Short mmCIF file of C-alpha atoms in Angstrom, two decimals:
data_model
loop_
_atom_site.label_atom_id
_atom_site.label_comp_id
_atom_site.label_asym_id
_atom_site.label_seq_id
_atom_site.Cartn_x
_atom_site.Cartn_y
_atom_site.Cartn_z
CA UNK A 733 181.75 116.81 95.41
CA UNK A 734 180.01 120.16 95.80
CA UNK A 735 178.97 121.00 99.32
CA UNK A 736 175.15 121.02 99.57
CA UNK A 737 172.92 123.03 101.89
CA UNK A 738 172.56 120.29 104.49
CA UNK A 739 171.09 121.51 107.77
CA UNK A 740 170.07 118.19 109.35
CA UNK A 741 171.39 114.63 109.41
CA UNK A 742 169.37 111.56 110.35
CA UNK A 743 171.08 108.36 111.50
CA UNK A 744 169.74 104.89 112.02
CA UNK A 745 171.33 103.19 115.00
CA UNK A 746 171.87 99.41 114.52
CA UNK A 747 174.11 98.67 111.60
CA UNK A 748 174.53 102.36 110.77
CA UNK A 749 175.94 104.16 113.83
CA UNK A 750 176.68 100.96 115.73
CA UNK A 751 178.41 97.89 114.22
CA UNK A 752 177.79 94.40 115.57
CA UNK A 753 180.22 94.89 118.46
CA UNK A 754 178.23 98.02 119.53
CA UNK A 755 181.32 100.18 119.58
CA UNK A 756 180.75 103.66 118.08
CA UNK A 757 183.61 104.13 115.61
CA UNK A 758 185.98 106.98 116.42
CA UNK A 759 185.69 108.29 112.91
CA UNK A 760 181.88 108.56 113.34
CA UNK A 761 182.29 110.55 116.62
CA UNK A 762 184.68 112.90 114.85
CA UNK A 763 182.33 113.32 111.89
CA UNK A 764 179.38 114.09 114.21
CA UNK A 765 181.42 116.70 116.03
CA UNK A 766 182.37 118.43 112.81
CA UNK A 767 178.78 118.47 111.63
CA UNK A 768 177.67 119.94 114.94
CA UNK A 769 180.31 122.64 114.75
CA UNK A 770 178.98 123.52 111.28
CA UNK A 771 175.50 123.98 112.73
CA UNK A 772 173.96 120.77 111.37
CA UNK A 773 171.18 119.32 113.48
CA UNK A 774 171.89 115.65 114.45
CA UNK A 775 168.93 113.31 114.82
CA UNK A 776 168.55 109.59 115.47
CA UNK A 777 166.08 107.87 113.10
CA UNK A 778 165.51 104.38 114.47
CA UNK A 779 163.02 101.59 114.99
CA UNK A 780 163.85 101.63 118.66
CA UNK A 781 161.58 103.27 121.30
CA UNK A 782 162.75 106.03 123.65
CA UNK A 783 163.21 103.68 126.62
CA UNK A 784 165.84 101.58 124.75
CA UNK A 785 168.19 104.52 124.95
CA UNK A 786 168.77 103.64 128.61
CA UNK A 787 170.32 100.38 127.40
CA UNK A 788 172.25 102.04 124.55
CA UNK A 789 173.74 104.92 126.54
CA UNK A 790 177.15 103.30 127.00
CA UNK A 791 177.21 102.39 123.26
CA UNK A 792 176.12 105.86 122.10
CA UNK A 793 178.14 108.35 124.17
CA UNK A 794 176.90 111.30 122.09
CA UNK A 795 174.15 113.82 122.73
CA UNK A 796 171.88 114.12 119.67
CA UNK A 797 169.63 117.11 119.06
CA UNK A 798 166.54 114.96 118.65
CA UNK A 799 165.12 111.58 117.79
CA UNK A 800 162.75 110.04 115.20
CA UNK A 801 161.89 106.86 117.03
CA UNK A 802 159.75 103.72 116.66
CA UNK A 803 160.17 103.99 112.86
CA UNK A 804 158.84 107.55 112.75
CA UNK A 805 155.87 107.21 115.15
CA UNK A 806 157.34 109.29 117.92
CA UNK A 807 159.60 112.36 117.52
CA UNK A 808 161.16 114.52 120.14
CA UNK A 809 163.86 117.09 120.75
CA UNK A 810 165.36 118.53 123.94
CA UNK A 811 162.07 120.32 124.64
CA UNK A 812 159.99 117.12 124.48
CA UNK A 813 157.78 115.14 122.10
CA UNK A 814 156.48 117.16 119.15
CA UNK A 815 154.88 114.30 117.13
CA UNK A 816 153.19 111.02 118.17
CA UNK A 817 151.24 108.60 115.97
CA UNK A 818 149.90 105.47 117.67
CA UNK A 819 148.57 102.21 116.23
CA UNK A 820 144.82 102.12 115.44
CA UNK A 821 142.83 100.46 118.20
CA UNK A 822 140.57 98.62 115.70
CA UNK A 823 143.69 96.81 114.45
CA UNK A 824 144.66 95.73 117.92
CA UNK A 825 141.07 94.60 118.71
CA UNK A 826 141.11 92.31 115.72
CA UNK A 827 144.64 91.04 116.42
CA UNK A 828 144.30 89.99 120.06
CA UNK A 829 141.74 87.12 119.69
CA UNK A 830 143.66 85.67 116.78
CA UNK A 831 147.01 86.04 118.58
CA UNK A 832 145.75 84.01 121.48
CA UNK A 833 145.29 81.02 119.17
CA UNK A 834 148.93 81.15 118.00
CA UNK A 835 152.38 80.72 119.64
CA UNK A 836 153.61 84.02 118.12
CA UNK A 837 155.49 86.29 120.52
CA UNK A 838 154.79 90.08 120.14
CA UNK A 839 156.28 93.01 121.87
CA UNK A 840 153.76 95.83 122.42
CA UNK A 841 155.79 99.02 122.38
CA UNK A 842 154.89 102.26 124.20
CA UNK A 843 156.99 105.33 124.52
CA UNK A 844 158.38 104.49 127.99
CA UNK A 845 157.99 100.70 128.21
CA UNK A 846 157.20 97.52 126.29
CA UNK A 847 155.77 94.10 127.20
CA UNK A 848 155.39 90.69 125.64
CA UNK A 849 152.16 88.72 125.14
CA UNK A 850 154.31 85.54 125.50
CA UNK A 851 157.93 84.49 125.04
CA UNK A 852 159.36 81.79 122.76
CA UNK A 853 162.65 80.69 121.26
CA UNK A 854 162.63 83.42 118.61
CA UNK A 855 162.71 86.27 121.11
CA UNK A 856 165.17 84.80 123.64
CA UNK A 857 168.24 86.65 122.40
CA UNK A 858 166.30 89.97 122.10
CA UNK A 859 165.00 89.69 125.67
CA UNK A 860 168.53 89.08 126.96
CA UNK A 861 169.46 92.54 125.69
CA UNK A 862 166.18 94.30 126.45
CA UNK A 863 164.18 92.52 129.18
CA UNK A 864 160.37 92.87 129.10
CA UNK A 865 157.48 91.71 131.22
CA UNK A 866 154.94 89.23 129.92
CA UNK A 867 151.33 90.38 130.47
CA UNK A 868 147.95 90.14 128.83
CA UNK A 869 147.96 92.94 126.17
CA UNK A 870 144.24 93.56 126.72
CA UNK A 871 145.16 94.95 130.17
CA UNK A 872 147.11 97.84 128.61
CA UNK A 873 146.82 98.34 124.89
CA UNK A 874 143.35 99.97 124.87
CA UNK A 875 144.32 102.35 127.70
CA UNK A 876 147.88 103.44 126.84
CA UNK A 877 149.08 104.38 123.29
CA UNK A 878 150.83 101.54 121.52
CA UNK A 879 153.08 103.01 118.83
CA UNK A 880 154.56 99.82 117.39
CA UNK A 881 154.46 96.11 117.58
CA UNK A 882 157.56 93.91 117.18
CA UNK A 883 156.25 90.52 116.06
CA UNK A 884 158.80 87.63 116.28
CA UNK A 885 158.07 85.71 113.11
CA UNK A 886 159.65 84.82 109.75
CA UNK A 887 159.12 86.59 106.46
CA UNK A 888 156.96 83.64 105.40
CA UNK A 889 154.67 84.10 108.37
CA UNK A 890 154.44 87.87 107.90
CA UNK A 891 151.58 88.00 105.29
CA UNK A 892 149.14 85.94 107.38
CA UNK A 893 149.97 88.04 110.48
CA UNK A 894 149.24 91.26 108.61
CA UNK A 895 145.73 90.10 107.58
CA UNK A 896 144.81 90.26 111.25
CA UNK A 897 146.12 93.78 111.82
CA UNK A 898 143.95 96.13 109.69
CA UNK A 899 145.12 99.70 109.28
CA UNK A 900 148.71 98.68 109.75
CA UNK A 901 151.84 97.98 107.70
CA UNK A 902 155.06 96.04 108.28
CA UNK A 903 158.77 97.08 108.05
CA UNK A 904 161.65 94.79 108.80
CA UNK A 905 165.27 95.36 109.88
CA UNK A 906 165.84 92.02 111.59
CA UNK A 907 165.56 88.45 110.44
CA UNK A 908 164.03 87.62 113.86
CA UNK A 909 161.13 90.09 113.92
CA UNK A 910 159.08 92.57 111.99
CA UNK A 911 157.91 96.01 113.20
CA UNK A 912 154.17 96.78 112.80
CA UNK A 913 153.21 100.45 112.23
CA UNK A 914 150.10 102.38 111.39
CA UNK A 915 149.34 102.15 107.66
CA UNK A 916 150.18 105.82 107.27
CA UNK A 917 153.36 105.61 109.44
CA UNK A 918 157.00 105.09 108.70
CA UNK A 919 160.34 106.88 109.08
CA UNK A 920 159.47 109.25 106.23
CA UNK A 921 156.54 110.59 108.27
CA UNK A 922 158.85 111.17 111.19
CA UNK A 923 161.39 112.95 109.02
CA UNK A 924 158.76 115.18 107.47
CA UNK A 925 157.34 116.06 110.86
CA UNK A 926 160.81 116.91 112.11
CA UNK A 927 161.59 119.04 109.06
CA UNK A 928 158.28 120.91 109.51
CA UNK A 929 159.11 121.40 113.18
CA UNK A 930 162.49 122.95 112.35
CA UNK A 931 161.35 124.88 109.26
CA UNK A 932 163.52 122.83 106.93
CA UNK A 933 162.91 120.98 103.66
CA UNK A 934 163.90 117.45 102.58
CA UNK A 935 166.62 119.07 100.37
CA UNK A 936 168.30 120.23 103.62
CA UNK A 937 168.58 116.64 104.87
CA UNK A 938 170.96 113.72 104.63
CA UNK A 939 170.00 110.25 106.02
CA UNK A 940 172.00 107.16 106.71
CA UNK A 941 170.59 103.61 107.06
CA UNK A 942 171.16 99.96 106.44
CA UNK A 943 167.88 98.05 106.99
CA UNK A 944 164.65 97.41 105.19
CA UNK A 945 162.93 99.94 107.41
CA UNK A 946 165.36 102.58 106.13
CA UNK A 947 164.50 102.19 102.47
CA UNK A 948 161.84 104.94 102.21
CA UNK A 949 163.87 107.28 104.40
CA UNK A 950 166.87 106.99 102.07
CA UNK A 951 164.72 107.70 99.04
CA UNK A 952 163.08 110.68 100.71
CA UNK A 953 166.09 112.55 102.13
CA UNK A 954 167.95 115.10 100.07
CA UNK A 955 170.85 112.71 100.21
CA UNK A 956 170.24 109.10 101.09
CA UNK A 957 173.33 107.06 102.11
CA UNK A 958 173.21 103.28 102.49
CA UNK A 959 175.99 101.66 104.56
CA UNK A 960 178.17 99.07 102.74
CA UNK A 961 176.58 96.43 104.96
CA UNK A 962 173.03 97.54 104.03
CA UNK A 963 170.20 95.30 102.94
CA UNK A 964 169.73 95.15 99.11
CA UNK A 965 166.56 97.26 99.10
CA UNK A 966 168.21 99.96 101.19
CA UNK A 967 171.14 99.99 98.81
CA UNK A 968 168.84 100.28 95.84
CA UNK A 969 166.98 103.29 97.38
CA UNK A 970 170.14 105.29 98.24
CA UNK A 971 171.86 108.03 96.32
CA UNK A 972 175.24 106.72 97.51
CA UNK A 973 176.58 103.49 99.03
CA UNK A 974 179.41 104.08 101.47
CA UNK A 975 181.72 101.62 103.23
CA UNK A 976 180.57 99.33 106.11
CA UNK A 977 179.64 100.74 109.47
CA UNK A 978 182.90 99.55 110.99
CA UNK A 979 185.02 100.75 108.06
CA UNK A 980 184.51 104.50 108.53
CA UNK A 981 181.24 104.39 106.49
CA UNK A 982 179.70 107.58 107.89
CA UNK A 983 182.93 109.58 107.69
CA UNK A 984 183.62 108.41 104.14
CA UNK A 985 180.15 109.37 102.90
CA UNK A 986 180.30 112.81 104.49
CA UNK A 987 183.71 113.38 103.02
CA UNK A 988 182.41 112.27 99.58
CA UNK A 989 179.72 114.87 99.70
CA UNK A 990 182.06 117.62 100.93
CA UNK A 991 180.26 118.00 104.27
CA UNK A 992 183.37 117.79 106.47
CA UNK A 993 185.14 120.84 105.01
#
């Protein structure tokens, strides 16, 4: 296909850059190096917060130019954070009293740390990978910016939970939990802030994703690529569906669009 004027590439992490075995495919590393040599900016675009990168360092042995993190709520490059959008405190004030009456486990996510209000069976596997303290959220969430909540609950429980967090919205990329963002937040906001920061337009961008939280990003980018293993709504929003993450999906998509020449 015709080579487009792509200046920046955004990559989700889980299921997009990293397959289930968390081994970055060699073809993906090769593709990233070719893009960099061509002057394309390389950005992560993930639901994960900055401090998770400590745990992912061995899985992502590649230096990206910047990051759109916490589903677009926190963006930074090598010079530091250039955009931050925290949850509305009125939403947290309404949530906490109701949350105390339930057994729902919620991770309160800041830029450099996160903590749980409680633990339960739903979050056990998550906490084995990313350990977190359990504390009373009221001790921190009105003093330090909370950019995202990760609520461990089913899709069926989600609507009731959301009635108790005014000014917020939900995006999901895991069956085990849903991410809660400001109502005006999302990966698209993070992408737009990054493009503004770099003096680029959406037509200059390509984005790769696989989860429900990638849907709007794939529709927004100049080229939206869903991995072969992507959720149905992500596939529907994309301009192109490539092969699975562990079957050279990123390389094959870039080759399809003539971006590796």
